[in-house]
Tab-separated table of C-alpha atoms in Angstrom:
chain	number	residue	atom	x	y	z
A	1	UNK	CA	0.000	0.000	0.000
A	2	UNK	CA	1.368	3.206	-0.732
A	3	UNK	CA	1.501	6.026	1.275
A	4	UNK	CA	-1.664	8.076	2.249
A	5	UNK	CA	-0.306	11.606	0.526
A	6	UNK	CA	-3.950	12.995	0.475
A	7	UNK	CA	-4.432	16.841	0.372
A	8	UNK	CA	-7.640	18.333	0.718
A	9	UNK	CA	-8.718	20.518	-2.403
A	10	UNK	CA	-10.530	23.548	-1.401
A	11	UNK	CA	-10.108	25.997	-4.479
A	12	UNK	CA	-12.592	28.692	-3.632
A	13	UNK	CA	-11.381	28.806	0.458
A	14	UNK	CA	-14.505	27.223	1.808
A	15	UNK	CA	-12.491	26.537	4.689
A	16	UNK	CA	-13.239	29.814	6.028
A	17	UNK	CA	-17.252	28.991	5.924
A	18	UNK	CA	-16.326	26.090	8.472
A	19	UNK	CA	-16.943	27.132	12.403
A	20	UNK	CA	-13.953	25.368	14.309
A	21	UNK	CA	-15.691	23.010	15.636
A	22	UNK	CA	-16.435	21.843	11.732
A	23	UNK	CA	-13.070	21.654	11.150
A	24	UNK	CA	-12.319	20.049	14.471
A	25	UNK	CA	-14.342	17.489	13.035
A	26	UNK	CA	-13.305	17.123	9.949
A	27	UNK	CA	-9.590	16.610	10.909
A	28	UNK	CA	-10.252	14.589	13.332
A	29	UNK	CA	-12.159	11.862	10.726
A	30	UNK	CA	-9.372	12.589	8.428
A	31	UNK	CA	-6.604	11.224	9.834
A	32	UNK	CA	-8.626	8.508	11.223
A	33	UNK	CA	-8.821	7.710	7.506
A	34	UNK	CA	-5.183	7.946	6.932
A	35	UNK	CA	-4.301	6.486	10.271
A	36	UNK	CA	-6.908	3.156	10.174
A	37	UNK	CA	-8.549	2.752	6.606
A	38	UNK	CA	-5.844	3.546	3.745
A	39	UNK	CA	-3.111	0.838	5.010
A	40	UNK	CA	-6.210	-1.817	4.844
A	41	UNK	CA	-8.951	-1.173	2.872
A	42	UNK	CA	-7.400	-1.718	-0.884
A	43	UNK	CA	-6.483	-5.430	1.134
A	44	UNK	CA	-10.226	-5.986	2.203
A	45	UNK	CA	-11.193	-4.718	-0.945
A	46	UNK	CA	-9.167	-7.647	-2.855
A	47	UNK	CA	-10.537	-10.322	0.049
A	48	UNK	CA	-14.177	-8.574	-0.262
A	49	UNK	CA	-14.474	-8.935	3.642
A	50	UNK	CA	-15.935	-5.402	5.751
A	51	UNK	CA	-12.618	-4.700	8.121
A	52	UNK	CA	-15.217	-5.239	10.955
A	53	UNK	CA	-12.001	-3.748	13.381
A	54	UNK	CA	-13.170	-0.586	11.940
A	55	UNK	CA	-16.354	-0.438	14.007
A	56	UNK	CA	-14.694	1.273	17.197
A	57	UNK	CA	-12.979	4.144	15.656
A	58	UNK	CA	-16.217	4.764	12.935
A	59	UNK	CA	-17.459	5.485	16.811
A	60	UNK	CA	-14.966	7.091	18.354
A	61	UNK	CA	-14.612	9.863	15.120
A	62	UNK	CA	-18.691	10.542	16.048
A	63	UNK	CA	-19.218	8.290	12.862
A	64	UNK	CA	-22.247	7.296	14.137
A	65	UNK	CA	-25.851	9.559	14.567
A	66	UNK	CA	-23.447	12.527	14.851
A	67	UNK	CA	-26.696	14.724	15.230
A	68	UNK	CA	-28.317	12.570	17.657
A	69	UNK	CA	-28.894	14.450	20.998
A	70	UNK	CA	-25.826	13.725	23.144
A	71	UNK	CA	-28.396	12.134	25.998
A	72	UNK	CA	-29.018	9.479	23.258
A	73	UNK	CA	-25.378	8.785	22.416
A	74	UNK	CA	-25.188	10.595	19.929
A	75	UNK	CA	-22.254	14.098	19.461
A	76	UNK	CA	-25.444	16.120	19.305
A	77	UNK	CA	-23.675	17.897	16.035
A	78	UNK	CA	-25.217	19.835	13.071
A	79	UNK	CA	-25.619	19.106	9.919
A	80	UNK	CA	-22.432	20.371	7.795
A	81	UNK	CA	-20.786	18.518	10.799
A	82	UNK	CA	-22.447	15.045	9.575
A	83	UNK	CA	-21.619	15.804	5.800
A	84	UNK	CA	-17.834	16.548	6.556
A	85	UNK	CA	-17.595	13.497	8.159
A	86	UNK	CA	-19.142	11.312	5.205
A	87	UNK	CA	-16.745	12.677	3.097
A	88	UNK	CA	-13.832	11.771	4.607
A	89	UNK	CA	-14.904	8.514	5.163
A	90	UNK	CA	-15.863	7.967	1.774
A	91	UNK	CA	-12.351	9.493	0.998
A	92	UNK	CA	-11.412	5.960	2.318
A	93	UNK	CA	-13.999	4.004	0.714
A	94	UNK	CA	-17.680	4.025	-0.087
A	95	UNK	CA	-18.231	0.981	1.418
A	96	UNK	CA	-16.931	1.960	4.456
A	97	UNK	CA	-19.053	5.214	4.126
A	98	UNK	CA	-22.552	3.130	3.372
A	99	UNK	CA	-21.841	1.649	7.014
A	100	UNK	CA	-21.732	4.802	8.423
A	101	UNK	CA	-24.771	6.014	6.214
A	102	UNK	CA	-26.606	2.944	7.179
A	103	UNK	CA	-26.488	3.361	11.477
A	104	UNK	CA	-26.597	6.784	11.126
A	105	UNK	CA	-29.675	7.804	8.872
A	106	UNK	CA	-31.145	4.781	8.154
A	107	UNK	CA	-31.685	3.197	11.818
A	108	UNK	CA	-30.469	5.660	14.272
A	109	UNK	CA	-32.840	8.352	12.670
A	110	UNK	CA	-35.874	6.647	12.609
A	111	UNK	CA	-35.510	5.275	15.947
A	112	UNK	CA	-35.060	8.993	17.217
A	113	UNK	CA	-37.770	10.806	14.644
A	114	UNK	CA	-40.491	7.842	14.815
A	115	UNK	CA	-39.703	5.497	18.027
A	116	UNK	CA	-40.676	5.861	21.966
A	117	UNK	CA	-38.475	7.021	24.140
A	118	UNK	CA	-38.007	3.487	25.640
A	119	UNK	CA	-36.935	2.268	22.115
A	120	UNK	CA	-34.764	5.776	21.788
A	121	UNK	CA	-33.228	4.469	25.386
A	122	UNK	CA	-32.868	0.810	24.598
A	123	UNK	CA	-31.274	1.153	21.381
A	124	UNK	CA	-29.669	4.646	19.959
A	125	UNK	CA	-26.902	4.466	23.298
A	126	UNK	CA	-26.079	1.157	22.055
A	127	UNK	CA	-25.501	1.835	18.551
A	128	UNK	CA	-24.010	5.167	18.964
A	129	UNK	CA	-21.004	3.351	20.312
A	130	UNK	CA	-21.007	0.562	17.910
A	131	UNK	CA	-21.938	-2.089	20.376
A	132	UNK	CA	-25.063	-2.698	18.306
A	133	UNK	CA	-24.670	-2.511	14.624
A	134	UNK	CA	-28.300	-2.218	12.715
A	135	UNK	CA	-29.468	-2.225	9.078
A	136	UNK	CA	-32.570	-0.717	7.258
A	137	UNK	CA	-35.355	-2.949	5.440
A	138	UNK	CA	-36.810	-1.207	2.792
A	139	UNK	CA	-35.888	-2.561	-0.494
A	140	UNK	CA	-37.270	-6.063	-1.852
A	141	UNK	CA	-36.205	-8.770	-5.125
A	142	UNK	CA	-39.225	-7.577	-7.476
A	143	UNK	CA	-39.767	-3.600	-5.299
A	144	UNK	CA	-37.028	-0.966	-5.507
A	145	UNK	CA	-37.462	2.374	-7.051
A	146	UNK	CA	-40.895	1.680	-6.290
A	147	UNK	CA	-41.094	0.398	-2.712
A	148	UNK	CA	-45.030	1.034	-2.500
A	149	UNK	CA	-45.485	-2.250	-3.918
A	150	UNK	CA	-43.853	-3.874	-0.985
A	151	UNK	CA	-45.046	-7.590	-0.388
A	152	UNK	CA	-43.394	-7.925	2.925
A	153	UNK	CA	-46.412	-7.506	5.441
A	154	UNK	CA	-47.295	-8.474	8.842
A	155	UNK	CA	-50.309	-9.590	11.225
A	156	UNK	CA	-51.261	-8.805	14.411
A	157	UNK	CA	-51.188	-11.882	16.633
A	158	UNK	CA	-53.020	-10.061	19.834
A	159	UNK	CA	-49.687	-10.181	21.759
A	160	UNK	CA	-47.296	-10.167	18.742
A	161	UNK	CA	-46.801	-9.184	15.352
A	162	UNK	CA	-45.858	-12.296	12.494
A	163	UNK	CA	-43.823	-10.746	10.298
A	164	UNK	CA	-42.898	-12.385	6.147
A	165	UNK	CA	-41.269	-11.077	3.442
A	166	UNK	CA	-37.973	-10.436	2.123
A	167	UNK	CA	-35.805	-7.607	1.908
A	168	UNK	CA	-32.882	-7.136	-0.531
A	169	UNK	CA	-29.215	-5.705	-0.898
A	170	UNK	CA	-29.337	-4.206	2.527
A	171	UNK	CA	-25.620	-3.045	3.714
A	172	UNK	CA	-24.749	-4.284	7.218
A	173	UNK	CA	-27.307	-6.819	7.158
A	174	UNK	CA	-25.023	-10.099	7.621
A	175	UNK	CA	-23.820	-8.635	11.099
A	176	UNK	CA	-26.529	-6.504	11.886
A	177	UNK	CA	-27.998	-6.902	15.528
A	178	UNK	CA	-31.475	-5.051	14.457
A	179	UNK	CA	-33.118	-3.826	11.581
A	180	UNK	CA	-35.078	-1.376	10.931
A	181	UNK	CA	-38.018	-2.924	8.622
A	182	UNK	CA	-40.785	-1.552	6.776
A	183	UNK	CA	-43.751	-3.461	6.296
A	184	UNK	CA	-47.384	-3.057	5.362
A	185	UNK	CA	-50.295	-3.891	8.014
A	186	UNK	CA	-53.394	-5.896	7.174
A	187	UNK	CA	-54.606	-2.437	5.890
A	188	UNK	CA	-51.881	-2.136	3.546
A	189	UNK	CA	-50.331	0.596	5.494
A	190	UNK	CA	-46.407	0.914	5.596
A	191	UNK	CA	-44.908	0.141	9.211
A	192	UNK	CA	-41.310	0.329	10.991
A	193	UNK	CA	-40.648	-2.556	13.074
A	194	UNK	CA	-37.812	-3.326	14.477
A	195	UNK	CA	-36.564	-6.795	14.718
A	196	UNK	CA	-33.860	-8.295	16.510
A	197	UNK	CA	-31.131	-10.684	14.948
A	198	UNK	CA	-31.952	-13.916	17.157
A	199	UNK	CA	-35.957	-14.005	16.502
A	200	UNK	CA	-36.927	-17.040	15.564
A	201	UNK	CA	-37.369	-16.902	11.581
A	202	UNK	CA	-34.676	-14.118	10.975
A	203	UNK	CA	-31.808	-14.653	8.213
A	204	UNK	CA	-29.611	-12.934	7.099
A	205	UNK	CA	-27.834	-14.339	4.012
A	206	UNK	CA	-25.066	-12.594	2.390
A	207	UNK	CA	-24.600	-10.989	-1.001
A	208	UNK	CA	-21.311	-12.749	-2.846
A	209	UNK	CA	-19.644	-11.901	-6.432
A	210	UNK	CA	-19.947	-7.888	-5.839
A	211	UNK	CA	-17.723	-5.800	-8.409
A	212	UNK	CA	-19.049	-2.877	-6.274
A	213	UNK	CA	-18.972	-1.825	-2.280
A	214	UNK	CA	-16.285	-4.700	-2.029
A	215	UNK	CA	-15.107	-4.000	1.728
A	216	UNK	CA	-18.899	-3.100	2.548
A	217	UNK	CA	-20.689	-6.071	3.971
A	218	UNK	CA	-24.301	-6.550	1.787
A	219	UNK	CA	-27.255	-9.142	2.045
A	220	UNK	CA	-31.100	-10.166	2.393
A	221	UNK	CA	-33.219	-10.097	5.532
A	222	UNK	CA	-35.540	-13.123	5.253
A	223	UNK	CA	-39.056	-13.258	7.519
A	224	UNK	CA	-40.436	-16.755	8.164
A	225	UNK	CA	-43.395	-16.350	10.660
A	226	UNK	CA	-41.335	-13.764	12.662
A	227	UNK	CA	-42.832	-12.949	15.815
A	228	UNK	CA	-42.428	-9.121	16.272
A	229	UNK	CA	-43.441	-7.891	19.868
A	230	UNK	CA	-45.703	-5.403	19.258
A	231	UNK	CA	-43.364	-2.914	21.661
A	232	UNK	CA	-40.872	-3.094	18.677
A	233	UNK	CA	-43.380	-0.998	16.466
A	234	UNK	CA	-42.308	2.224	15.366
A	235	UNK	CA	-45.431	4.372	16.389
A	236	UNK	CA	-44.712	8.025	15.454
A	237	UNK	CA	-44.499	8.097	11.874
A	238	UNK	CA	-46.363	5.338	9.472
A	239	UNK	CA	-46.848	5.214	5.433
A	240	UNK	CA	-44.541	5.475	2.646
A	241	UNK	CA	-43.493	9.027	4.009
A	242	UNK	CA	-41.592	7.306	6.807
A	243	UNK	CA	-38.677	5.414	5.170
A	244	UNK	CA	-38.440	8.145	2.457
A	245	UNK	CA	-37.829	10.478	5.928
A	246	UNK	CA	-34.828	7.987	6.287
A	247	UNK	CA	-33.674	8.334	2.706
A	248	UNK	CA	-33.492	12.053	2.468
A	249	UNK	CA	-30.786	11.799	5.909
A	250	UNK	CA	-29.081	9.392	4.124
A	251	UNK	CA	-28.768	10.731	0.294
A	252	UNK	CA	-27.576	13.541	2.220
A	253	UNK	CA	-24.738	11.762	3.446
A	254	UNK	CA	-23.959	10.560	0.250
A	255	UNK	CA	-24.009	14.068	-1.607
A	256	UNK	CA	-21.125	14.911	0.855
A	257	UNK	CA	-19.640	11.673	0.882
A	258	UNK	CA	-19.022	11.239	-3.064
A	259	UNK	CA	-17.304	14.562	-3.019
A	260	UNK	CA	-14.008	12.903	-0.529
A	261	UNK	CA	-13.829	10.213	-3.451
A	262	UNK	CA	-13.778	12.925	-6.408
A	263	UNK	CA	-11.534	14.698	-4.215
A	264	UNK	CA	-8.966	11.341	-3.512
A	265	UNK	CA	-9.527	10.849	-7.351
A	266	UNK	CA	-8.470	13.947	-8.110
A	267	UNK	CA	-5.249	14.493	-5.570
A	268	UNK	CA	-4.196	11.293	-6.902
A	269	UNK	CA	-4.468	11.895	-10.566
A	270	UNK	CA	-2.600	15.407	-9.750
A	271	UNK	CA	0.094	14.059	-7.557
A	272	UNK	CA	0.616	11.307	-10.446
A	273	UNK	CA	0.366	13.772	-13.726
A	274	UNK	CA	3.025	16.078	-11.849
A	275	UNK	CA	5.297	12.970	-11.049
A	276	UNK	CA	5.125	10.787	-14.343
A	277	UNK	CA	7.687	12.048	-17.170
A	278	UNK	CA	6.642	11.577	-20.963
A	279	UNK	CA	8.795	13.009	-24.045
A	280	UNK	CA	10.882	14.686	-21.189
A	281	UNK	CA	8.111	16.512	-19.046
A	282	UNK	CA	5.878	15.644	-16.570
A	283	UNK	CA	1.918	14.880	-18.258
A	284	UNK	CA	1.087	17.895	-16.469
A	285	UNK	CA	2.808	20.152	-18.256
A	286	UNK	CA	0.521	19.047	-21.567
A	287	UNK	CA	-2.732	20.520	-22.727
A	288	UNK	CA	-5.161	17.529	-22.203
A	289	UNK	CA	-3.878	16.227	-19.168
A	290	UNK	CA	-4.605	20.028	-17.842
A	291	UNK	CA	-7.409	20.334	-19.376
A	292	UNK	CA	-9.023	16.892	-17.223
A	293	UNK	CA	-7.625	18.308	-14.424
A	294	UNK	CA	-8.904	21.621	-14.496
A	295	UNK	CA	-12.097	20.023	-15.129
A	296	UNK	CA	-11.925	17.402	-12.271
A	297	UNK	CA	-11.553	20.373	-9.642
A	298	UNK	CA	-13.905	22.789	-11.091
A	299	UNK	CA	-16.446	20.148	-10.656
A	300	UNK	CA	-15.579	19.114	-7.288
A	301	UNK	CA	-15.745	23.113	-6.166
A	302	UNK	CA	-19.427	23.177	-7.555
A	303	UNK	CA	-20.053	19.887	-5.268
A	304	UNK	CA	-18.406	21.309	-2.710
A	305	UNK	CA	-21.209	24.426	-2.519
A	306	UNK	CA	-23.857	22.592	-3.372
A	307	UNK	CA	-23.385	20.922	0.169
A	308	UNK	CA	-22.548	23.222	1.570
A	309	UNK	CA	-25.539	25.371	0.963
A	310	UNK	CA	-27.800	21.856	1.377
A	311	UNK	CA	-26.189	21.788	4.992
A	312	UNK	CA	-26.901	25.181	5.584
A	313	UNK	CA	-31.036	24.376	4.466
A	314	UNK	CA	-30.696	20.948	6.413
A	315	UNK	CA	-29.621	22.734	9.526
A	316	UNK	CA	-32.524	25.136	9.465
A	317	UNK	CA	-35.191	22.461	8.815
A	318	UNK	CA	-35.637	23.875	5.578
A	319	UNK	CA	-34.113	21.617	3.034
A	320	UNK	CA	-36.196	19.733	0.909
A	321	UNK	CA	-36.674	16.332	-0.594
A	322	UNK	CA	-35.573	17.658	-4.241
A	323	UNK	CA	-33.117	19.940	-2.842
A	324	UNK	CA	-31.585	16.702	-1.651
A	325	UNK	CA	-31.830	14.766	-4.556
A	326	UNK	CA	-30.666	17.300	-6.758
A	327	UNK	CA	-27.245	17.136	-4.845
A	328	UNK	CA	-27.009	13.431	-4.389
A	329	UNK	CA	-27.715	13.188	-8.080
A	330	UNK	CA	-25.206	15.425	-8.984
A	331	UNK	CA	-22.435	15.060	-6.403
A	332	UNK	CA	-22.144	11.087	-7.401
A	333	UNK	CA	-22.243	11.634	-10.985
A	334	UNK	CA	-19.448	14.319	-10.878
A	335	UNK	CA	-17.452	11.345	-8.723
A	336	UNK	CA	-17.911	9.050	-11.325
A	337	UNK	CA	-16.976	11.141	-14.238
A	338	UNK	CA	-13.939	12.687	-12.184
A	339	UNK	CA	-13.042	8.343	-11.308
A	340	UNK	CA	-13.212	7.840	-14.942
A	341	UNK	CA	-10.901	10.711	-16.000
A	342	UNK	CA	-8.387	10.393	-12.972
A	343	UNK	CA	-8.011	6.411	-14.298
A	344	UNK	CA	-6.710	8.132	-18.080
A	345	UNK	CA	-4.765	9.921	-16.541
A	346	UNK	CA	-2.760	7.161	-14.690
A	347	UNK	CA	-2.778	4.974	-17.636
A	348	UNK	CA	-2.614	1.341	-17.162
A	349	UNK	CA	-1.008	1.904	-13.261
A	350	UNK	CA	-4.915	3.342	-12.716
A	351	UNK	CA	-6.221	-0.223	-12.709
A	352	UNK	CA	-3.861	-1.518	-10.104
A	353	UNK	CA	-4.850	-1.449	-6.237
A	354	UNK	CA	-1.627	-0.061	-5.842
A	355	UNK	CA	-4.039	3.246	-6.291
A	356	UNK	CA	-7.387	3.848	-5.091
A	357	UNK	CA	-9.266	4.818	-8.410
A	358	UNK	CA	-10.308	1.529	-9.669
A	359	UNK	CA	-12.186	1.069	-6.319
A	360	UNK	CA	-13.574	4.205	-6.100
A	361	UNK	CA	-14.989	3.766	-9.514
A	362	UNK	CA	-16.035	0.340	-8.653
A	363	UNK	CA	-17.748	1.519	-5.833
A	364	UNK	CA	-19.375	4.464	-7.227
A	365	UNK	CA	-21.538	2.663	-9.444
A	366	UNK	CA	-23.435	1.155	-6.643
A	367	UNK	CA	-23.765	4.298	-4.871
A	368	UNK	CA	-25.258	6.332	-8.311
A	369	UNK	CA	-28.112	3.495	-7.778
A	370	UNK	CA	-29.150	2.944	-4.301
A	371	UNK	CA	-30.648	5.586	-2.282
A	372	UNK	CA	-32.337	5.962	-5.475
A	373	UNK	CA	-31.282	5.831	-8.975
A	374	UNK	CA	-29.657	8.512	-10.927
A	375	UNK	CA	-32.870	8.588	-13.250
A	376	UNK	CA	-35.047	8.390	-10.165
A	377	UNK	CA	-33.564	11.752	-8.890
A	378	UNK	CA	-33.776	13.296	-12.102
A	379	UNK	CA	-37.482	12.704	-11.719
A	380	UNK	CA	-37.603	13.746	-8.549
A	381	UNK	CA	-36.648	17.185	-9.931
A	382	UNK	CA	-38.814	17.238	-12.448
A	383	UNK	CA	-41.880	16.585	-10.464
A	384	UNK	CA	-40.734	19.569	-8.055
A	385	UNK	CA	-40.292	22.198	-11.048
A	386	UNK	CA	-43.083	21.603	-13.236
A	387	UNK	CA	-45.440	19.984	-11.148
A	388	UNK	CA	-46.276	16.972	-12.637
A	389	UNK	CA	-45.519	13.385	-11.355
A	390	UNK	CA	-43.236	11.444	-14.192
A	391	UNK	CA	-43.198	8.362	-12.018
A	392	UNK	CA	-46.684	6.881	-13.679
């Protein structure tokens, strides 16, 4: 493994938008990365194993529900706070980043937004500090970008709820101790329940033969005649509105996270072009190799405001559902492109794991899909300009 060189770009200063305590942050999740993720992950990548010794530090760097009152657990941060810290993970690695994502907005959230305050009480400490690990239920074999047509459904019992289905590609699920799982009632109405790894009925096979998320553990939650107690409901929030709730948190996350991989892309492909001598210069000395760079880190500054302005909305309640999938729609595609270009530019050394590109590119074509598609989001946008609903 080579060296961790990394060096933040930040071409329009938006350092000096940060408080300290963002930048406190920030740092501090940094050289976590540097310190505990570079000199493994292109290793666990290769095995495709999660580095599940990773788990204590992703708590100790606030990692997990960062804005989740500190009498839950939680660092009781805002929201710029959470996004800074998603990108440096995903600096590291996506998949690495998805775990993160996952306890953060997809089962710490709901728990605090939708669940008592025994289940806040019971669970949130618990997974705050990594001593519970969770994973989110929503999307099924035959039901993703439309998860109204769930099939997973369960009946109440008088003491209990039985619980059947089958939930699909859900990251952490193969160690998770709970999930968060959505499920429609006799009515047909969309429920979170949470059920605990040990219930009778509960699997949790995993996903093999992944090009994508390689170091990110990924599987199926399987119901057979569960028996939910009915304490493990999620009362405060119920219909398709709920999980949705969950995504917007979490394509959040991602909208900040993609920009650390652009921005690892792009040192590298720098660092490399100024380095690697052709016809007696370095490649960055020549027109088109400037010309991708220039590019890479023009695109990267847009990203970089687009969160940051999202974070400032998100912190003042007032960002909205297409606000947030306008960013995570654009923020991973501007990875992707900038993963692409950053692999020219390192030539046939780009497809080695002696650099991080390949994965990054790898793994960025799972995260322009989940959390909803790229064509999804465009929709999303649509609807919210003109309107009018694309979706049917």
């Amino acid at each position: 493994m080579r060296p961790d060189l990394f060096e933040a770009p930040d071409y329009y200063n938006l350092d000096e938008l940060l408080s300290d305590e963002h930048k406190l942050v920030r740092d501090a999740a940094r050289q976590w990365v540097k310190r505990d993720i570079s000199p493994i992950i292109e290793d666990f990548a290769q095995k495709a194993e999660f580095p599940d010794q990773i788990v204590g530090g992703l708590a100790e760097i606030g990692a997990f529900g960062p804005y989740i009152p500190v009498e839950y657990g939680g660092a009781g941060l805002d929201q710029i706070s959470y996004g800074l810290i998603m990108q440096e993970i995903e600096r590291g690695d996506s998949g690495v980043r998805s775990t993160a994502s996952v306890q953060s907005s997809l089962v710490m959230y709901p728990i605090f937004a939708y669940g008592t305050e025994d289940q806040r009480k019971k669970y949130l400490p618990k997974l705050a500090t990594g001593e519970y690990m969770g994973c989110f239920g929503l999307t099924e074999p035959d039901h993703g970008s439309n998860p109204s047509g769930m099939v997973t459904n369960f009946k109440d019992k008088g003491d209990h709820f039985l619980l059947n289905g089958a939930k699909l590609w859900i990251s952490n699920s193969p160690f998770a101790d709970i999930a968060v799982v959505w499920a429609k009632n006799e009515e047909g109405r969309i429920h979170g329940l949470i059920v605990e790894r040990g219930m009778e009925g509960f699997s949790t096979p995993e996903t093999h033969n992944k090009w994508s998320l390689r170091a990110s553990a990924t599987g199926e939650l399987i119901f057979d005649n569960v028996k939910v107690p009915k304490e493990n409901l999620l009362p405060g929030k119920n219909g398709l509105g709920a999980p949705l709730g969950c995504l917007d948190s979490a394509r959040y996350g991602i909208a900040w996270g993609a920009i650390g991989a652009a921005m690892d892309c792009y040192d590298t492909a720098l660092r490399y072009a100024k380095e690697r001598v052709q016809f007696g210069k370095p490649i960055a000395a020549t027109q088109l190799q400037q010309k991708k760079l220039a590019e890479m880190i023009t695109e990267i500054t847009k990203a970089q405001l687009l969160a940051f302005r999202l974070g400032q909305l998100k912190n003042e309640g007032k960002a909205t559902t297409a606000q947030i999938s306008m960013a995570k729609r654009n923020n991973v595609e501007m990875a992707i492109k900038i993963a692409r270009e950053a692999r020219q530019v390192l030539g046939g050394m780009g497809i080695t794991g002696e650099y991080s590109i390949m994965r990054h590119m790898m793994n960025l074509e799972s995260v322009i899909t989940y959390e909803g598609t790229h064509d999804i989001h465009l929709l999303i946008t649509g609807a919210d300009i003109t309107g009018h609903s694309a979706f049917k």
